[in-house]
PDB file of C-alpha atoms in Angstrom:
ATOM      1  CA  UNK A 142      -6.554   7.921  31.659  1.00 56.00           C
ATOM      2  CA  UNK A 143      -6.319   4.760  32.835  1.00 48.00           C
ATOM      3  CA  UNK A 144      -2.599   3.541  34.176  1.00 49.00           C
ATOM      4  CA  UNK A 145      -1.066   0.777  32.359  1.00 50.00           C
ATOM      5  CA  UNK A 146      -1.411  -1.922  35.155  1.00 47.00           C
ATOM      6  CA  UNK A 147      -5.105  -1.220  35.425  1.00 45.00           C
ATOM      7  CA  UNK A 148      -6.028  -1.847  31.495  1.00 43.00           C
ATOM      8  CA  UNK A 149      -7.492  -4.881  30.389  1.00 43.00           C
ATOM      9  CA  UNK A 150      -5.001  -7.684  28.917  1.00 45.00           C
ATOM     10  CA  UNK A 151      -4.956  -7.388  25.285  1.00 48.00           C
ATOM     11  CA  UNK A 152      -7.637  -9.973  23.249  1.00 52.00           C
ATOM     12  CA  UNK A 153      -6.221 -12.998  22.321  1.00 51.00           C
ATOM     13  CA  UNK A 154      -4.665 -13.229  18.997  1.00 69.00           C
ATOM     14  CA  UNK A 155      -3.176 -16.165  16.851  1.00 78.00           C
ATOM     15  CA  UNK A 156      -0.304 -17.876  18.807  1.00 82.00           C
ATOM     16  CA  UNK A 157       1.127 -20.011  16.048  1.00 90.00           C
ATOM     17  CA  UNK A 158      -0.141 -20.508  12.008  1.00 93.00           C
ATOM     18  CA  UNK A 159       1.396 -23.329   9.703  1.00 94.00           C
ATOM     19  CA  UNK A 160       0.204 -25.301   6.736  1.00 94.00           C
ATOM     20  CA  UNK A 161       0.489 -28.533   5.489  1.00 93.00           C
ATOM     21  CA  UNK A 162      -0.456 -30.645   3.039  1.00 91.00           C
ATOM     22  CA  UNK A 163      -2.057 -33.985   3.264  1.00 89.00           C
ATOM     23  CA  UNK A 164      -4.543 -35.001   0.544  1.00 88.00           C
ATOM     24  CA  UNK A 165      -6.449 -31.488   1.113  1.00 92.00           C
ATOM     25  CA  UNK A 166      -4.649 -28.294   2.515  1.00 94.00           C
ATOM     26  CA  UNK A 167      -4.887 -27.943   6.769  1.00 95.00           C
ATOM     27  CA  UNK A 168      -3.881 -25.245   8.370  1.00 96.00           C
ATOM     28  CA  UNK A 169      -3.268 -24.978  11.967  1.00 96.00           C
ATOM     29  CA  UNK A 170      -3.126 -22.322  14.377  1.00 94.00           C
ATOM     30  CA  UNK A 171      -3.039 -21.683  18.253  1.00 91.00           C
ATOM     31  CA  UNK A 172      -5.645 -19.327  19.925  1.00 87.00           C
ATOM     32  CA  UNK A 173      -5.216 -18.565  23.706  1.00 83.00           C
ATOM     33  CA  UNK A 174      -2.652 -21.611  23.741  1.00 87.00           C
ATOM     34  CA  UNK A 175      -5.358 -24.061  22.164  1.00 89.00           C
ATOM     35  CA  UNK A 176      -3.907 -25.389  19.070  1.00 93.00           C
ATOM     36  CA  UNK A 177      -6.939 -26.343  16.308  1.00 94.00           C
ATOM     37  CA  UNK A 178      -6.679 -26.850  12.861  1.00 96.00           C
ATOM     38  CA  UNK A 179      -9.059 -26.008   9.397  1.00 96.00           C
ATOM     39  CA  UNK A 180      -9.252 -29.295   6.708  1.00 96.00           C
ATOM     40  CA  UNK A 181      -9.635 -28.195   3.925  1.00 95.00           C
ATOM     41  CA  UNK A 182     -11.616 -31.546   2.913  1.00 93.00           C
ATOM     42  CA  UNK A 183     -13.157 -30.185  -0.046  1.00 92.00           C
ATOM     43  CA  UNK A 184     -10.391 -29.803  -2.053  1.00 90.00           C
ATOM     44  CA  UNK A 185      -9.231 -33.460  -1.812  1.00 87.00           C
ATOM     45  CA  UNK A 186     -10.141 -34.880  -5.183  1.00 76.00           C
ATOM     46  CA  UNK A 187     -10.506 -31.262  -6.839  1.00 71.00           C
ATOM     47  CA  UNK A 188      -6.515 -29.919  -7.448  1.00 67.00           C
ATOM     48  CA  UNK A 189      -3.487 -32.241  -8.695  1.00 75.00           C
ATOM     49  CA  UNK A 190      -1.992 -31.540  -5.364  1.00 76.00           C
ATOM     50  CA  UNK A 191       0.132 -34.969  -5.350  1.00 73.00           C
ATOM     51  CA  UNK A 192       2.251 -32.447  -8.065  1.00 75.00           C
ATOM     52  CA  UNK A 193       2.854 -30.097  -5.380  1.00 80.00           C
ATOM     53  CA  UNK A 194       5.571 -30.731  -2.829  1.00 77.00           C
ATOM     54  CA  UNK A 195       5.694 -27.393  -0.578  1.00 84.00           C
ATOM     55  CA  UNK A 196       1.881 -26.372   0.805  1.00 88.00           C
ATOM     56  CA  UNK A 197       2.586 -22.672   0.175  1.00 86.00           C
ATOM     57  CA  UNK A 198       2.065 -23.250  -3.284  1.00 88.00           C
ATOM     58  CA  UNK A 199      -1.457 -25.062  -2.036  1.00 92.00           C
ATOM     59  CA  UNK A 200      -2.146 -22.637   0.695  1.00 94.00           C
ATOM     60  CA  UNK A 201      -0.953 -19.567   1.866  1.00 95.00           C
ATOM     61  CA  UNK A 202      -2.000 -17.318   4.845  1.00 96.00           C
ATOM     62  CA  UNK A 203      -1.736 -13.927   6.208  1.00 95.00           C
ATOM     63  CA  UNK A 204      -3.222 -11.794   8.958  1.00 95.00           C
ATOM     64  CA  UNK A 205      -4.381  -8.002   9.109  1.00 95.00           C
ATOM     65  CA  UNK A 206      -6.867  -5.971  10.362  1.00 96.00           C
ATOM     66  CA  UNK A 207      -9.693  -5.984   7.706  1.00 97.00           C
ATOM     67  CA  UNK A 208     -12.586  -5.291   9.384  1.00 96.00           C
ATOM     68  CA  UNK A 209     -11.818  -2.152  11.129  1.00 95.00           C
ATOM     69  CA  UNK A 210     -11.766  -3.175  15.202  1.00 93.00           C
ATOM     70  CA  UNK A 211      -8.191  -3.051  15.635  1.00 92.00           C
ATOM     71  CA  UNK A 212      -8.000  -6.858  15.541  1.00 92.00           C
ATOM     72  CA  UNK A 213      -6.436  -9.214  12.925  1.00 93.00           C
ATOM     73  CA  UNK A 214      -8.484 -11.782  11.204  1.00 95.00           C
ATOM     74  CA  UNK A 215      -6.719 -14.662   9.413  1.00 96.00           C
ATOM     75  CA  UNK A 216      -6.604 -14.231   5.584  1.00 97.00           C
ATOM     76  CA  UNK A 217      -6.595 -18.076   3.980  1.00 97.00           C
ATOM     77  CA  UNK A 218      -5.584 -18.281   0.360  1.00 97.00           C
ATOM     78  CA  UNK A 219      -6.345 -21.855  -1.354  1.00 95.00           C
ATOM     79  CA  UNK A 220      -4.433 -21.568  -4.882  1.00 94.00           C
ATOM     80  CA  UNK A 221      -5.921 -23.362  -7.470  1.00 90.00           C
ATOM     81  CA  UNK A 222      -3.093 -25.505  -8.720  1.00 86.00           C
ATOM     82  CA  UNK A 223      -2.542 -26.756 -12.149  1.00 82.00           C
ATOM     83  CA  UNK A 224      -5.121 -23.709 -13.843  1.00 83.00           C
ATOM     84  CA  UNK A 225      -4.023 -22.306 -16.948  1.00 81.00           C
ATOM     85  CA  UNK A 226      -4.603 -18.456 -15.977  1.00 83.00           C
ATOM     86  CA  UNK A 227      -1.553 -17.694 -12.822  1.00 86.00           C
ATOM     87  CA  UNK A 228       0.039 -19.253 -10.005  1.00 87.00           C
ATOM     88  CA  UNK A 229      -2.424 -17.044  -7.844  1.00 92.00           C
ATOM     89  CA  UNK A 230      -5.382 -18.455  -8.645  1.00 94.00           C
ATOM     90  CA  UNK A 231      -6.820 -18.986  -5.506  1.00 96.00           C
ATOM     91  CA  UNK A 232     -10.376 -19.435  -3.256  1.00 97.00           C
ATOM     92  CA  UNK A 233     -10.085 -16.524  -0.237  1.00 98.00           C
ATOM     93  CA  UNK A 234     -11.226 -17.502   2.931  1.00 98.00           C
ATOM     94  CA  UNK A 235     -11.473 -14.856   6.092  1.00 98.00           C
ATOM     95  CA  UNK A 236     -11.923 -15.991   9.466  1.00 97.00           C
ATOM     96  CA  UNK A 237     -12.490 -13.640  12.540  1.00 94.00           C
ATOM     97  CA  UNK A 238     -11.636 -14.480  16.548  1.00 89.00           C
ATOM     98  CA  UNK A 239     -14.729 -15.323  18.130  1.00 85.00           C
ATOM     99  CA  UNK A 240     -13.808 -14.740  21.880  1.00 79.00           C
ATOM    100  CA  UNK A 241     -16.610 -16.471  23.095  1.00 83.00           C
ATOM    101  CA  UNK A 242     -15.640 -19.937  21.837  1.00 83.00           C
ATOM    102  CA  UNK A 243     -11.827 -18.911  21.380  1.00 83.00           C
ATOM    103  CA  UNK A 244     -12.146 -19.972  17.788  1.00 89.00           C
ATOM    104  CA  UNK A 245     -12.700 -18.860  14.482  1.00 94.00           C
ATOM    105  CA  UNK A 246     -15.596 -17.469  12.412  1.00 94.00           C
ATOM    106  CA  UNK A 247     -15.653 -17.295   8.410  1.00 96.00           C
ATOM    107  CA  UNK A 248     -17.138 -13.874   7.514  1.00 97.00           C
ATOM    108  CA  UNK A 249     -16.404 -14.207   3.902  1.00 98.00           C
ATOM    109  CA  UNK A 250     -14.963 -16.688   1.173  1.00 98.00           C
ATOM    110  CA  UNK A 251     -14.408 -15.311  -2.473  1.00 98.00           C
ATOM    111  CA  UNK A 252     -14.381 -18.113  -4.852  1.00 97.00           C
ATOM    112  CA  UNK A 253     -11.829 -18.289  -7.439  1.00 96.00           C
ATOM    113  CA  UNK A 254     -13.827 -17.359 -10.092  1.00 96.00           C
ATOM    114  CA  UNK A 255     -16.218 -15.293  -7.940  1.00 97.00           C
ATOM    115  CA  UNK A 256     -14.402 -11.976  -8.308  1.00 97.00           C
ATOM    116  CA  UNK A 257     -17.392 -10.222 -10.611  1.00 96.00           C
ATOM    117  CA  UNK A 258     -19.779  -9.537  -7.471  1.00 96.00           C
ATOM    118  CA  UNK A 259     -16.713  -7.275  -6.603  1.00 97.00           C
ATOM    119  CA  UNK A 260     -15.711  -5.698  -9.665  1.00 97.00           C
ATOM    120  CA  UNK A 261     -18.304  -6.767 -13.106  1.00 96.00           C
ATOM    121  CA  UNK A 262     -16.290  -8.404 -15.633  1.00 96.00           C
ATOM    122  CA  UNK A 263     -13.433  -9.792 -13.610  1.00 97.00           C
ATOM    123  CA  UNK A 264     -14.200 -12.783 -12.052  1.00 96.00           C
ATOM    124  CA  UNK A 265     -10.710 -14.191 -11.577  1.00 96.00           C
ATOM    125  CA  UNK A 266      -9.855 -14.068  -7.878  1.00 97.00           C
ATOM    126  CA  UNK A 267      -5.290 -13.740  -7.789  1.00 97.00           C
ATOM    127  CA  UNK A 268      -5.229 -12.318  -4.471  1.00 96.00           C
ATOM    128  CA  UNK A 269      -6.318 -11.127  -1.221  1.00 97.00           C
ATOM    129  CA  UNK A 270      -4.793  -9.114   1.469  1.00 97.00           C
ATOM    130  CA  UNK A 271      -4.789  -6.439   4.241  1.00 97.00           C
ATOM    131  CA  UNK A 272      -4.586  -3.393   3.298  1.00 96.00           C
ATOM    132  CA  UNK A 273      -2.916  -1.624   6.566  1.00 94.00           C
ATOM    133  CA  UNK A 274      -6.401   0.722   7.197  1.00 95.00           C
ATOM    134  CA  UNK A 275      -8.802  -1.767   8.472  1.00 96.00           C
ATOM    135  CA  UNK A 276     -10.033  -2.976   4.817  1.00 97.00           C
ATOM    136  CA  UNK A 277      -9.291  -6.251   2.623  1.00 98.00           C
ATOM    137  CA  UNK A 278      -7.757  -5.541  -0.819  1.00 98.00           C
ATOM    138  CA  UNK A 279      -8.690  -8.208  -3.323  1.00 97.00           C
ATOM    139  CA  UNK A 280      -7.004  -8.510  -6.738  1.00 97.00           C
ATOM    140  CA  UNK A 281      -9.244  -9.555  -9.968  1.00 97.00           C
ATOM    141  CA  UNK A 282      -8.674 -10.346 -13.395  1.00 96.00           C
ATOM    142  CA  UNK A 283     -10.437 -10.428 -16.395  1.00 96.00           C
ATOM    143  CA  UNK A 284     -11.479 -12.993 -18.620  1.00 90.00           C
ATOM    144  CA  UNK A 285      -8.392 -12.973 -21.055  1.00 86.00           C
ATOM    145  CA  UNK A 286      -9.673 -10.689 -24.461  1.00 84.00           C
ATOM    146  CA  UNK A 287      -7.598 -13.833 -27.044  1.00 87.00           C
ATOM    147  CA  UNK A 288      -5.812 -16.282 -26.414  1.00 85.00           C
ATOM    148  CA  UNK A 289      -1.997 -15.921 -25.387  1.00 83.00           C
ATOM    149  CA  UNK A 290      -2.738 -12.164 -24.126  1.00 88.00           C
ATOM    150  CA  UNK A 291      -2.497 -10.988 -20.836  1.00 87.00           C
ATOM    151  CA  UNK A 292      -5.874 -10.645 -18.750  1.00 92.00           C
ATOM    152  CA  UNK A 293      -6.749  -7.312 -17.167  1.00 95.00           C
ATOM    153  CA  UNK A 294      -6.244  -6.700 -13.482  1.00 96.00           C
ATOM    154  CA  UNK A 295      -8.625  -4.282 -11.436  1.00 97.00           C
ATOM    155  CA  UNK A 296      -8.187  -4.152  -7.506  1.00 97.00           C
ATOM    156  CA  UNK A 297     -10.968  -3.342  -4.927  1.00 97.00           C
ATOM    157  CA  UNK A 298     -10.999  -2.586  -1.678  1.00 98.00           C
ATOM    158  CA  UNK A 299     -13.520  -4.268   0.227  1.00 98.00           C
ATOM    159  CA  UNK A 300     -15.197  -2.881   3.626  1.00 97.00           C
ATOM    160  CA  UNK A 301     -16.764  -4.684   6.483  1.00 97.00           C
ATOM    161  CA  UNK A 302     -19.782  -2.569   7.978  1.00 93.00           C
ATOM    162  CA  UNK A 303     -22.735  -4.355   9.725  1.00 91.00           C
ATOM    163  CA  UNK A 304     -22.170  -7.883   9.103  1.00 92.00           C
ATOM    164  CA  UNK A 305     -21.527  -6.841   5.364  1.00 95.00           C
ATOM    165  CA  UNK A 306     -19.045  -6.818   2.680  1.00 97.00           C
ATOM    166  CA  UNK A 307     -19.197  -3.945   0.218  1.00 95.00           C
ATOM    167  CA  UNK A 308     -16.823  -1.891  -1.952  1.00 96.00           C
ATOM    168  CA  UNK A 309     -15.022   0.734  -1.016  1.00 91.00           C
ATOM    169  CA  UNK A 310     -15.638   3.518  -3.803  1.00 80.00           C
ATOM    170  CA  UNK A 311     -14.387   6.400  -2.227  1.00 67.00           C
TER     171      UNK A 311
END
């Protein structure tokens, strides 16, 4: 057993994590007292987001353990504002701490209507979100069956293994 003086210093984990909104969502966060930032530049002309006054209704953000080393990865929600279908609408974006360059890695973006690789027939992505055991929980829906009625919601829990994302059927 090694004494607690002699173990190595914990890796380095996010610092600081805010939002804002410019033309585009931008997030910004501190690794090993570094502060960067992601621009969202894609979504500039796509999403009325002159409507929107607060950026968590543009962007939201979490962090969790969803890969199953024991270290969080940042969890990037773009909602896709002014859609007919829910509020949570939203393109899922996971980054990982690469310790090398002290700065983040995408290992997987769900688009918001890319759910059906996941779970066949719903391709609606409404959320994303650690699930507590090392695994990302993403929340579908389905087309809706007529109009005015309420889609169908499935939720799968996704695994990392080998550089891979794959559902968790168990």
């Amino acid at each position: 057993e090694v004494p607690e003086e002699e173990s190595k210093p914990s890796p380095a984990v996010f610092e600081e994590i805010s939002a804002e909104l410019t033309t585009y969502p931008v997030l910004k966060y501190t690794i090993a007292g570094e502060q960067k930032q992601l621009d969202y530049t894609m979504y500039e002309s796509m999403y009325p987001y002159d409507m929107v006054s607060n950026p968590e209704f543009a962007i939201g953000y979490s962090t969790g353990d969803v890969t199953g080393d024991g270290l969080d990865e940042l969890i990037v929600s773009i909602y896709v504002v002014g859609n007919t279908l829910s509020e949570l609408m939203q393109d899922t974006y996971v980054y990982t701490i690469d310790a090398d360059i002290n700065d983040l890695n995408e290992i997987l973006y769900v688009s918001s209507m890319g759910g059906e690789q996941y779970a066949p027939g719903y391709k609606y992505n409404v959320g994303a979100f650690a699930t507590g055991y090392g695994t990302l929980n993403l929340d579908l829906w389905s087309e809706p069956a007529a109009p005015g009625e309420m889609p169908m919601m499935v939720s799968v829990e996704l695994m990392y293994q080998d550089g891979m994302w794959a559902v968790n059927s168990s």
